Amino acid sequence: MISQQTALLNDVPQGLYIVNVVSGSPAEEAGVLVGDIIYKIDGNSVSSDSESLSKSISDKKPSDNILLEIWRNGEVKNISVALGEFSQ
C-alpha cells in the first residue's frame, strides 16, 4: 500500500502497489503489471487500509468484472478484470 505521505513525496497516487502478478491469473490476463498502482476500484478510491480491496470485491462473484483505475509510469489506464476463484 502506498500511503498518502509516500504518494506525495514520490508524485504518485495513493493506492495498492503491485509487487507480484500470478501467472495465468485474471489480473495477468487483463494486463495488470508489476509496478502498477491501483488507485480506484469500480470508481471507489482505494484507502490506506488493506481491507479496501476486500471490501470492493466482497459482494462480487467469480466471473463478475471489476474496473481498475491504474497508474502506470505516469499514465492512467482503465483495466477491466473478470474475477476468478480464490485458491490457497
mmCIF file of C-alpha atoms in Angstrom:
data_model
loop_
_atom_site.group_PDB
_atom_site.id
_atom_site.type_symbol
_atom_site.label_atom_id
_atom_site.label_comp_id
_atom_site.label_asym_id
_atom_site.label_seq_id
_atom_site.Cartn_x
_atom_site.Cartn_y
_atom_site.Cartn_z
ATOM 1 C CA MET A 1 0.000 0.000 0.000
ATOM 2 C CA ILE A 2 1.297 3.426 -0.896
ATOM 3 C CA SER A 3 0.493 5.819 1.933
ATOM 4 C CA GLN A 4 -0.592 9.401 1.401
ATOM 5 C CA GLN A 5 2.806 10.664 2.573
ATOM 6 C CA THR A 6 4.736 8.317 0.269
ATOM 7 C CA ALA A 7 2.450 9.231 -2.627
ATOM 8 C CA LEU A 8 3.069 12.951 -2.099
ATOM 9 C CA LEU A 9 6.838 12.531 -1.780
ATOM 10 C CA ASN A 10 7.061 10.438 -4.962
ATOM 11 C CA ASP A 11 4.404 12.228 -7.027
ATOM 12 C CA VAL A 12 2.316 9.081 -7.454
ATOM 13 C CA PRO A 13 -1.261 8.321 -6.385
ATOM 14 C CA GLN A 14 -2.105 6.656 -3.103
ATOM 15 C CA GLY A 15 -3.146 3.082 -3.725
ATOM 16 C CA LEU A 16 -2.182 -0.556 -3.960
ATOM 17 C CA TYR A 17 1.321 -1.051 -5.368
ATOM 18 C CA ILE A 18 1.555 -4.285 -7.350
ATOM 19 C CA VAL A 19 4.662 -6.294 -6.424
ATOM 20 C CA ASN A 20 3.622 -9.619 -7.979
ATOM 21 C CA VAL A 21 1.144 -10.823 -10.581
ATOM 22 C CA VAL A 22 0.346 -14.530 -10.520
ATOM 23 C CA SER A 23 0.964 -16.230 -13.846
ATOM 24 C CA GLY A 24 -2.306 -17.230 -15.502
ATOM 25 C CA SER A 25 -4.392 -15.148 -13.089
ATOM 26 C CA PRO A 26 -7.283 -12.925 -14.184
ATOM 27 C CA ALA A 27 -5.100 -9.907 -13.322
ATOM 28 C CA GLU A 28 -2.333 -11.087 -15.648
ATOM 29 C CA GLU A 29 -4.824 -11.893 -18.403
ATOM 30 C CA ALA A 30 -6.305 -8.386 -18.076
ATOM 31 C CA GLY A 31 -2.878 -6.755 -18.351
ATOM 32 C CA VAL A 32 -2.047 -5.773 -14.764
ATOM 33 C CA LEU A 33 1.742 -5.424 -14.423
ATOM 34 C CA VAL A 34 4.240 -5.388 -11.569
ATOM 35 C CA GLY A 35 4.779 -1.736 -10.635
ATOM 36 C CA ASP A 36 1.207 -0.672 -11.381
ATOM 37 C CA ILE A 37 -0.623 1.312 -8.716
ATOM 38 C CA ILE A 38 -4.325 0.527 -8.366
ATOM 39 C CA TYR A 39 -5.925 3.679 -7.021
ATOM 40 C CA LYS A 40 -9.609 3.112 -7.816
ATOM 41 C CA ILE A 41 -11.772 0.006 -7.953
ATOM 42 C CA ASP A 42 -15.158 0.393 -9.641
ATOM 43 C CA GLY A 43 -14.789 4.158 -9.237
ATOM 44 C CA ASN A 44 -14.081 3.995 -5.493
ATOM 45 C CA SER A 45 -10.760 5.310 -4.213
ATOM 46 C CA VAL A 46 -8.517 2.774 -2.556
ATOM 47 C CA SER A 47 -7.887 3.915 1.005
ATOM 48 C CA SER A 48 -4.860 3.407 3.198
ATOM 49 C CA ASP A 49 -6.224 0.288 4.878
ATOM 50 C CA SER A 50 -5.560 -3.110 3.378
ATOM 51 C CA GLU A 51 -9.240 -4.017 3.622
ATOM 52 C CA SER A 52 -10.323 -1.652 0.838
ATOM 53 C CA LEU A 53 -9.700 -4.224 -1.887
ATOM 54 C CA SER A 54 -11.585 -6.904 0.036
ATOM 55 C CA LYS A 55 -14.498 -4.549 0.670
ATOM 56 C CA SER A 56 -14.627 -3.586 -3.003
ATOM 57 C CA ILE A 57 -14.970 -7.154 -4.224
ATOM 58 C CA SER A 58 -16.657 -8.928 -1.296
ATOM 59 C CA ASP A 59 -20.116 -8.770 -2.896
ATOM 60 C CA LYS A 60 -18.842 -9.950 -6.272
ATOM 61 C CA LYS A 61 -18.917 -13.464 -7.654
ATOM 62 C CA PRO A 62 -16.376 -15.292 -9.821
ATOM 63 C CA SER A 63 -16.713 -14.118 -13.429
ATOM 64 C CA ASP A 64 -18.041 -10.683 -12.328
ATOM 65 C CA ASN A 65 -16.000 -7.801 -13.727
ATOM 66 C CA ILE A 66 -14.373 -5.007 -11.766
ATOM 67 C CA LEU A 67 -12.905 -1.851 -13.258
ATOM 68 C CA LEU A 68 -9.439 -0.963 -12.019
ATOM 69 C CA GLU A 69 -8.068 2.534 -12.470
ATOM 70 C CA ILE A 70 -4.322 2.082 -12.613
ATOM 71 C CA TRP A 71 -1.416 4.496 -12.630
ATOM 72 C CA ARG A 72 1.415 3.158 -14.785
ATOM 73 C CA ASN A 73 4.544 5.191 -15.497
ATOM 74 C CA GLY A 74 2.695 8.489 -15.232
ATOM 75 C CA GLU A 75 -0.319 7.415 -17.267
ATOM 76 C CA VAL A 76 -3.803 6.425 -16.144
ATOM 77 C CA LYS A 77 -5.184 3.172 -17.511
ATOM 78 C CA ASN A 78 -8.601 1.584 -17.035
ATOM 79 C CA ILE A 79 -8.496 -2.197 -16.925
ATOM 80 C CA SER A 80 -11.498 -4.486 -16.634
ATOM 81 C CA VAL A 81 -10.753 -7.695 -14.733
ATOM 82 C CA ALA A 82 -13.026 -10.750 -14.621
ATOM 83 C CA LEU A 83 -12.784 -12.179 -11.120
ATOM 84 C CA GLY A 84 -11.782 -15.792 -10.692
ATOM 85 C CA GLU A 85 -11.955 -18.373 -7.922
ATOM 86 C CA PHE A 86 -9.598 -17.786 -4.996
ATOM 87 C CA SER A 87 -7.197 -20.640 -4.353
ATOM 88 C CA GLN A 88 -4.929 -21.003 -1.334
#
